[in-house]
Amino acid sequence: MNWFKEDDRAVIRALADILIPDAEGMPSASAAGAADELLDRVVQLRADLAPRVLAAVRFARGKDHRAALEELRTHDSETWQGFCLAIAGGYYLFDDVRALLGYTGPERRPVDPEAAPDFTDLLAPVLARGPIWRAPRTTGEAP
Amino acid sequence: MIALVSHKGMNRAEDPDGTIADVLIVGAGPAGGMAAKHLVAAGLSVVCLEQGDWESSDRLPTGRPEGELMARQRWHWSPNQREREADYPIDESESDVGITMYNAVGGSTWLWGAHWHRLTPSDFAVRSLDGVADDWPITYAELEPFYEEAELAMGVSGLSGDPAYPAPHRHPLPPFPIGKAGRKAAEGMNRLGWHWWPGSNGIPSRPHGHLAACVRLGVCSKGCPEGAKAVADKAYWIDATASGARLITGARVREITTDSAGLATGAIWIDRSGEEHHQRARVVILCANGIGTARLLLLSKSARFPDGLANSSGLVGRNFMPHPISVAVGVFDEQLESWIGPGGIAIYSMQFYETDRLRGFVRGAKWSLSTGGGPLSIHPGLGRASLERGWGAAAHQKMRRLGHSLSWAICGETLPDPENRITLHDELSDCDGVPSVKVHFRVGENDRALRDWHIERARESLVAAGAVETLSIPVLPNSGGHMLGTARMGNDPATSVTDRWGRTHDVPNLYIFDGSLFVTSGGVNPTATICALAARGARHLIAARRDQKVAA
Ligand SMILES: Cc1cc2nc3c(=O)[nH]c(=O)nc-3n(C[C@H](O)[C@H](O)[C@H](O)COP(=O)(O)OP(=O)(O)OC[C@H]3O[C@@H](n4cnc5c(N)ncnc54)[C@H](O)[C@@H]3O)c2cc1C
């Protein structure tokens, strides 16, 4: 299902780039496709977000976009949160963005049962200090 | 009165169709599962009524790139957000923390973080040691063999010999690597001379029973798509049902029934088509968690029990102790890949677990180094930050923290307060029209002082580890996932709901085996103790079954 018309997309791109601009070595939301193909992927996975994105578009159309976002944030948290999640949710699915952040995402890393523990060297002082639990007087248990 | 002998030994004339279960369990989480496992093994006929369904880990999106986006919906921690038929809404308007649970075969372990910790010996003697709250009617030593049993059932992986516990303190499966993140945090703790220990997780590091070996996706508390985390369906219910336990799903219990002698006779439940049924039973065990069990007892009012069942003490629903979680975060220059699992815990600390009055409060907390999550979990704009601070260039800067941060989740002891309680709701009900609950919970003075002090110490440890910046979250929203204290155990029927075995003082064939029993909350996650209490209670019930009073 195509939720967004081209003039909706134009507003979404503008709003999205205020949230996620081209800065700090990171691409803008629109350059990453977070208002286009990635947004389509997001609403395919989360159809509940599409009406909230459209509500944000309706609200912001013809207004100063930054002021509109600020107003949504303070007065309509459901639309605001839905819009933000849809944009950020798509943006951080973009492989280049993940690579720039050094983020690999959930990866399968089975434990090697033969590998030596990676903490033994650090644990010595903890063991040297001995028991730290407190015995209840009532039972006579003692460390 | 007749004794509970087992269905094979029952007088057939009394129950020609075999419709009366020896034992009815309400709730198919780990508490119910542990009980069922023991009871069927002893030859008793067991029926379990569970309002949710069997779930499949294949349905979980969490292992995929879009998992974070999807995790906020159907698998949300809050039943109020999920709004599934199996859930019941919870009024949190008077609670300082949001409530989390999951309703299905396996219960809340579908979403649990699998941090596995026993209470310590001092936790059972808080009144004697620190002059607050009450002592438990049992000791650590009594529970110890049942902890070991639960650790085997739940495939716990960890390093044996933690000096924060009396020896022997063993784990059935080897520990996970602590990774770059765990090593970094441990170095900070060592600089300060503070205790830490490799994580103990209800997650097998090797294949174990029906559980797969963990592959460290790090998504545990959003639901493990590998079937590796110990969810109670795999840990208990697959075997319990194969051994003859009858588990009826989509079965919402709305009342525990009693006879004229005040003995439990079974439960009325509603199926998914809205039809009511009565399941008869000789013994009823509630394992619906600290909120669900209190709800059911309060719903089961009658002329004989006008304030709810087993509530002559007036304590049903009271002393709710949900352990709001605090977080201290340290940001580091280097990439620590802190999203790598298990998540679960890499390391934990019990350095400040025991009371030191010089700190200005009693009791303590355990810290767990948890996985940091992916981009959506740490994005400042998806929290409550302003447009300026949460988005724009500022957000890009903050997102550089991804994988560069360490988070201590601080589980501090919640002291019991009778005003912190679960009550039935006047207006709110579930989809079957059964009244739901309101949670009244305020963070107490001692708990607040404890929390603030621990956050500062945790930040110090992160600085000692080399953090360039630290921040804290005093109460993690939606972190109230430990349902404790609402039907506490004790020796005196005036000040407790059940005896030391979980049998209610007022109704001798009605038992409670879940977190409701906790007299105090301790400062650790509770599921180890819940499973141990269920095992101990079930064993006792079996051993004493010839003396068990049941309805005529
Ligand atoms: C997000 C999250 C993270 C957690 N992390 C940890 C952790 O790291 N370590 C830890 O120790 N604990 C953790 N916990 C807590 C842990 O999940 C619980 O302690 C444990 O599941 C309690 O077991 P239980 O069987 O008593 O209750 P539950 O697992 O809650 O099961 C109760 C069952 O009863 C059923 N039920 C309730 N009422 C009715 C009714 N009226 N009719 C029919 N069925 C009913 C429910 O549907 C549910 O399936 C966490 C919990 C959550 C939600």
PDB file of C-alpha atoms and ligand atoms in Angstrom, chain B residues 25-33 49-53 77 82 86-88 99-117 221-222 229 232 248 250-255 269 286-293 295-296 299 344 366 430 434 478-484 513-516 524-531, ligand 1:
ATOM      1  CA  ILE B  25      -2.520 -24.279  38.978  1.00  0.00           C
ATOM      2  CA  VAL B  26      -3.387 -20.768  37.819  1.00  0.00           C
ATOM      3  CA  GLY B  27      -0.670 -19.268  35.635  1.00  0.00           C
ATOM      4  CA  ALA B  28       1.876 -20.954  33.342  1.00  0.00           C
ATOM      5  CA  GLY B  29       4.962 -18.884  34.122  1.00  0.00           C
ATOM      6  CA  PRO B  30       8.058 -20.337  35.787  1.00  0.00           C
ATOM      7  CA  ALA B  31       6.381 -20.621  39.201  1.00  0.00           C
ATOM      8  CA  GLY B  32       3.496 -22.668  37.814  1.00  0.00           C
ATOM      9  CA  GLY B  33       5.871 -24.656  35.627  1.00  0.00           C
ATOM     10  CA  LEU B  49      -5.335 -22.525  33.501  1.00  0.00           C
ATOM     11  CA  GLU B  50      -3.412 -19.874  31.582  1.00  0.00           C
ATOM     12  CA  GLN B  51      -5.021 -16.784  30.078  1.00  0.00           C
ATOM     13  CA  GLY B  52      -2.398 -16.532  27.303  1.00  0.00           C
ATOM     14  CA  ASP B  53      -1.376 -18.970  24.579  1.00  0.00           C
ATOM     15  CA  TRP B  77       6.976  -4.763  28.084  1.00  0.00           C
ATOM     16  CA  ARG B  82       0.194  -4.454  23.892  1.00  0.00           C
ATOM     17  CA  ALA B  86      -4.393 -12.264  27.109  1.00  0.00           C
ATOM     18  CA  ASP B  87      -3.417  -9.031  28.842  1.00  0.00           C
ATOM     19  CA  TYR B  88      -5.306  -7.105  31.460  1.00  0.00           C
ATOM     20  CA  ILE B  99       4.423  -2.177  35.324  1.00  0.00           C
ATOM     21  CA  THR B 100       5.744  -4.839  32.980  1.00  0.00           C
ATOM     22  CA  MET B 101       4.780  -8.461  32.489  1.00  0.00           C
ATOM     23  CA  TYR B 102       3.897 -10.929  29.754  1.00  0.00           C
ATOM     24  CA  ASN B 103       0.891 -13.215  29.704  1.00  0.00           C
ATOM     25  CA  ALA B 104       1.399 -16.487  27.845  1.00  0.00           C
ATOM     26  CA  VAL B 105       2.667 -20.015  28.424  1.00  0.00           C
ATOM     27  CA  GLY B 106       6.056 -19.095  29.859  1.00  0.00           C
ATOM     28  CA  GLY B 107       4.683 -15.952  31.507  1.00  0.00           C
ATOM     29  CA  SER B 108       6.896 -12.924  31.956  1.00  0.00           C
ATOM     30  CA  THR B 109      10.031 -14.927  31.186  1.00  0.00           C
ATOM     31  CA  TRP B 110       9.264 -14.228  27.513  1.00  0.00           C
ATOM     32  CA  LEU B 111      10.600 -10.752  28.172  1.00  0.00           C
ATOM     33  CA  TRP B 112      12.799 -11.207  31.211  1.00  0.00           C
ATOM     34  CA  GLY B 113      16.422 -10.113  31.148  1.00  0.00           C
ATOM     35  CA  ALA B 114      17.465 -13.493  32.622  1.00  0.00           C
ATOM     36  CA  HIS B 115      19.629 -11.888  35.318  1.00  0.00           C
ATOM     37  CA  TRP B 116      19.884 -14.773  37.734  1.00  0.00           C
ATOM     38  CA  HIS B 117      20.527 -14.056  41.388  1.00  0.00           C
ATOM     39  CA  SER B 221      14.742  -8.724  27.224  1.00  0.00           C
ATOM     40  CA  LYS B 222      13.038  -7.973  23.922  1.00  0.00           C
ATOM     41  CA  LYS B 229      16.919 -17.809  26.922  1.00  0.00           C
ATOM     42  CA  ALA B 232       9.362 -21.202  31.196  1.00  0.00           C
ATOM     43  CA  ILE B 248      -5.593 -25.086  29.097  1.00  0.00           C
ATOM     44  CA  GLY B 250      -6.884 -18.860  26.595  1.00  0.00           C
ATOM     45  CA  ALA B 251      -8.420 -19.608  29.997  1.00  0.00           C
ATOM     46  CA  ARG B 252      -8.932 -16.530  32.126  1.00  0.00           C
ATOM     47  CA  VAL B 253      -9.667 -17.345  35.744  1.00  0.00           C
ATOM     48  CA  ARG B 254     -12.046 -14.917  37.346  1.00  0.00           C
ATOM     49  CA  GLU B 255     -12.718 -16.513  40.707  1.00  0.00           C
ATOM     50  CA  TRP B 269     -12.690 -19.487  34.065  1.00  0.00           C
ATOM     51  CA  LEU B 286      -1.924 -19.549  42.465  1.00  0.00           C
ATOM     52  CA  CYS B 287       1.077 -18.730  40.287  1.00  0.00           C
ATOM     53  CA  ALA B 288      -0.313 -15.658  38.538  1.00  0.00           C
ATOM     54  CA  ASN B 289       2.486 -13.313  39.780  1.00  0.00           C
ATOM     55  CA  GLY B 290       2.334 -10.694  42.518  1.00  0.00           C
ATOM     56  CA  ILE B 291      -0.302  -8.661  40.703  1.00  0.00           C
ATOM     57  CA  GLY B 292      -2.360 -11.440  39.107  1.00  0.00           C
ATOM     58  CA  THR B 293      -2.527 -13.502  42.294  1.00  0.00           C
ATOM     59  CA  ARG B 295      -6.157  -9.653  41.821  1.00  0.00           C
ATOM     60  CA  LEU B 296      -7.650 -13.154  41.898  1.00  0.00           C
ATOM     61  CA  LEU B 299     -11.914 -10.967  43.129  1.00  0.00           C
ATOM     62  CA  GLY B 344      21.566 -10.749  30.300  1.00  0.00           C
ATOM     63  CA  LYS B 366      23.001  -5.201  43.141  1.00  0.00           C
ATOM     64  CA  ASP B 430     -10.098  -6.913  30.799  1.00  0.00           C
ATOM     65  CA  VAL B 434     -13.246  -9.072  34.772  1.00  0.00           C
ATOM     66  CA  ASN B 478       8.490   0.624  32.656  1.00  0.00           C
ATOM     67  CA  SER B 479      11.005  -1.144  34.859  1.00  0.00           C
ATOM     68  CA  GLY B 480       8.485  -2.474  37.386  1.00  0.00           C
ATOM     69  CA  GLY B 481       8.745  -6.120  36.363  1.00  0.00           C
ATOM     70  CA  HIS B 482       9.287  -7.699  39.769  1.00  0.00           C
ATOM     71  CA  MET B 483       5.893  -8.479  41.292  1.00  0.00           C
ATOM     72  CA  LEU B 484       6.612  -9.049  44.942  1.00  0.00           C
ATOM     73  CA  PHE B 513       3.931 -20.174  44.938  1.00  0.00           C
ATOM     74  CA  ASP B 514       4.875 -16.921  43.206  1.00  0.00           C
ATOM     75  CA  GLY B 515       6.556 -13.614  44.070  1.00  0.00           C
ATOM     76  CA  SER B 516       3.557 -12.576  46.171  1.00  0.00           C
ATOM     77  CA  VAL B 524      18.339  -8.748  43.388  1.00  0.00           C
ATOM     78  CA  ASN B 525      16.080  -9.927  40.586  1.00  0.00           C
ATOM     79  CA  PRO B 526      13.582 -12.384  42.006  1.00  0.00           C
ATOM     80  CA  THR B 527      13.024 -15.267  39.615  1.00  0.00           C
ATOM     81  CA  ALA B 528      15.654 -17.549  41.145  1.00  0.00           C
ATOM     82  CA  THR B 529      13.858 -17.241  44.469  1.00  0.00           C
ATOM     83  CA  ILE B 530      10.396 -17.577  42.903  1.00  0.00           C
ATOM     84  CA  CYS B 531      11.410 -20.846  41.233  1.00  0.00           C
TER      85      CYS B 531
HETATM   86  C1  LIG C   1      10.770  -6.886  31.055  1.00  0.00           C
HETATM   87  C2  LIG C   1      11.036  -7.823  32.207  1.00  0.00           C
HETATM   88  C3  LIG C   1      12.363  -8.114  32.563  1.00  0.00           C
HETATM   89  C4  LIG C   1      12.613  -8.969  33.645  1.00  0.00           C
HETATM   90  N1  LIG C   1      13.901  -9.305  33.929  1.00  0.00           N
HETATM   91  C5  LIG C   1      14.163 -10.167  34.944  1.00  0.00           C
HETATM   92  C6  LIG C   1      15.488 -10.586  35.213  1.00  0.00           C
HETATM   93  O1  LIG C   1      16.432 -10.202  34.528  1.00  0.00           O
HETATM   94  N2  LIG C   1      15.685 -11.437  36.263  1.00  0.00           N
HETATM   95  C7  LIG C   1      14.671 -11.876  37.038  1.00  0.00           C
HETATM   96  O2  LIG C   1      14.927 -12.618  37.993  1.00  0.00           O
HETATM   97  N3  LIG C   1      13.398 -11.515  36.775  1.00  0.00           N
HETATM   98  C8  LIG C   1      13.122 -10.684  35.757  1.00  0.00           C
HETATM   99  N4  LIG C   1      11.825 -10.345  35.463  1.00  0.00           N
HETATM  100  C9  LIG C   1      10.752 -10.902  36.308  1.00  0.00           C
HETATM  101  C10 LIG C   1      10.382 -12.316  35.891  1.00  0.00           C
HETATM  102  O3  LIG C   1       9.909 -12.343  34.593  1.00  0.00           O
HETATM  103  C11 LIG C   1       9.326 -12.809  36.873  1.00  0.00           C
HETATM  104  O4  LIG C   1       9.886 -12.793  38.182  1.00  0.00           O
HETATM  105  C12 LIG C   1       8.836 -14.227  36.612  1.00  0.00           C
HETATM  106  O5  LIG C   1       8.388 -14.395  35.305  1.00  0.00           O
HETATM  107  C13 LIG C   1       7.719 -14.511  37.604  1.00  0.00           C
HETATM  108  O6  LIG C   1       7.226 -15.803  37.385  1.00  0.00           O
HETATM  109  P1  LIG C   1       5.719 -16.185  37.733  1.00  0.00           P
HETATM  110  O7  LIG C   1       5.493 -17.539  37.209  1.00  0.00           O
HETATM  111  O8  LIG C   1       5.491 -15.953  39.179  1.00  0.00           O
HETATM  112  O9  LIG C   1       4.818 -15.103  36.994  1.00  0.00           O
HETATM  113  P2  LIG C   1       4.691 -14.766  35.407  1.00  0.00           P
HETATM  114  O10 LIG C   1       5.908 -15.203  34.705  1.00  0.00           O
HETATM  115  O11 LIG C   1       4.301 -13.358  35.326  1.00  0.00           O
HETATM  116  O12 LIG C   1       3.507 -15.724  34.964  1.00  0.00           O
HETATM  117  C14 LIG C   1       2.217 -15.577  35.472  1.00  0.00           C
HETATM  118  C15 LIG C   1       1.238 -16.182  34.479  1.00  0.00           C
HETATM  119  O13 LIG C   1      -0.051 -16.187  35.082  1.00  0.00           O
HETATM  120  C16 LIG C   1      -1.028 -15.926  34.101  1.00  0.00           C
HETATM  121  N5  LIG C   1      -2.229 -15.378  34.739  1.00  0.00           N
HETATM  122  C17 LIG C   1      -2.308 -14.281  35.528  1.00  0.00           C
HETATM  123  N6  LIG C   1      -3.581 -14.064  35.904  1.00  0.00           N
HETATM  124  C18 LIG C   1      -4.331 -15.042  35.332  1.00  0.00           C
HETATM  125  C19 LIG C   1      -5.728 -15.350  35.340  1.00  0.00           C
HETATM  126  N7  LIG C   1      -6.597 -14.586  36.019  1.00  0.00           N
HETATM  127  N8  LIG C   1      -6.147 -16.419  34.639  1.00  0.00           N
HETATM  128  C20 LIG C   1      -5.259 -17.189  33.938  1.00  0.00           C
HETATM  129  N9  LIG C   1      -3.936 -16.931  33.881  1.00  0.00           N
HETATM  130  C21 LIG C   1      -3.475 -15.880  34.584  1.00  0.00           C
HETATM  131  C22 LIG C   1      -0.344 -14.907  33.197  1.00  0.00           C
HETATM  132  O14 LIG C   1      -0.931 -14.881  31.918  1.00  0.00           O
HETATM  133  C23 LIG C   1       1.107 -15.367  33.194  1.00  0.00           C
HETATM  134  O15 LIG C   1       1.409 -16.166  32.083  1.00  0.00           O
HETATM  135  C24 LIG C   1      11.531  -9.505  34.392  1.00  0.00           C
HETATM  136  C25 LIG C   1      10.218  -9.217  34.025  1.00  0.00           C
HETATM  137  C26 LIG C   1       9.963  -8.394  32.940  1.00  0.00           C
HETATM  138  C27 LIG C   1       8.547  -8.121  32.557  1.00  0.00           C
END
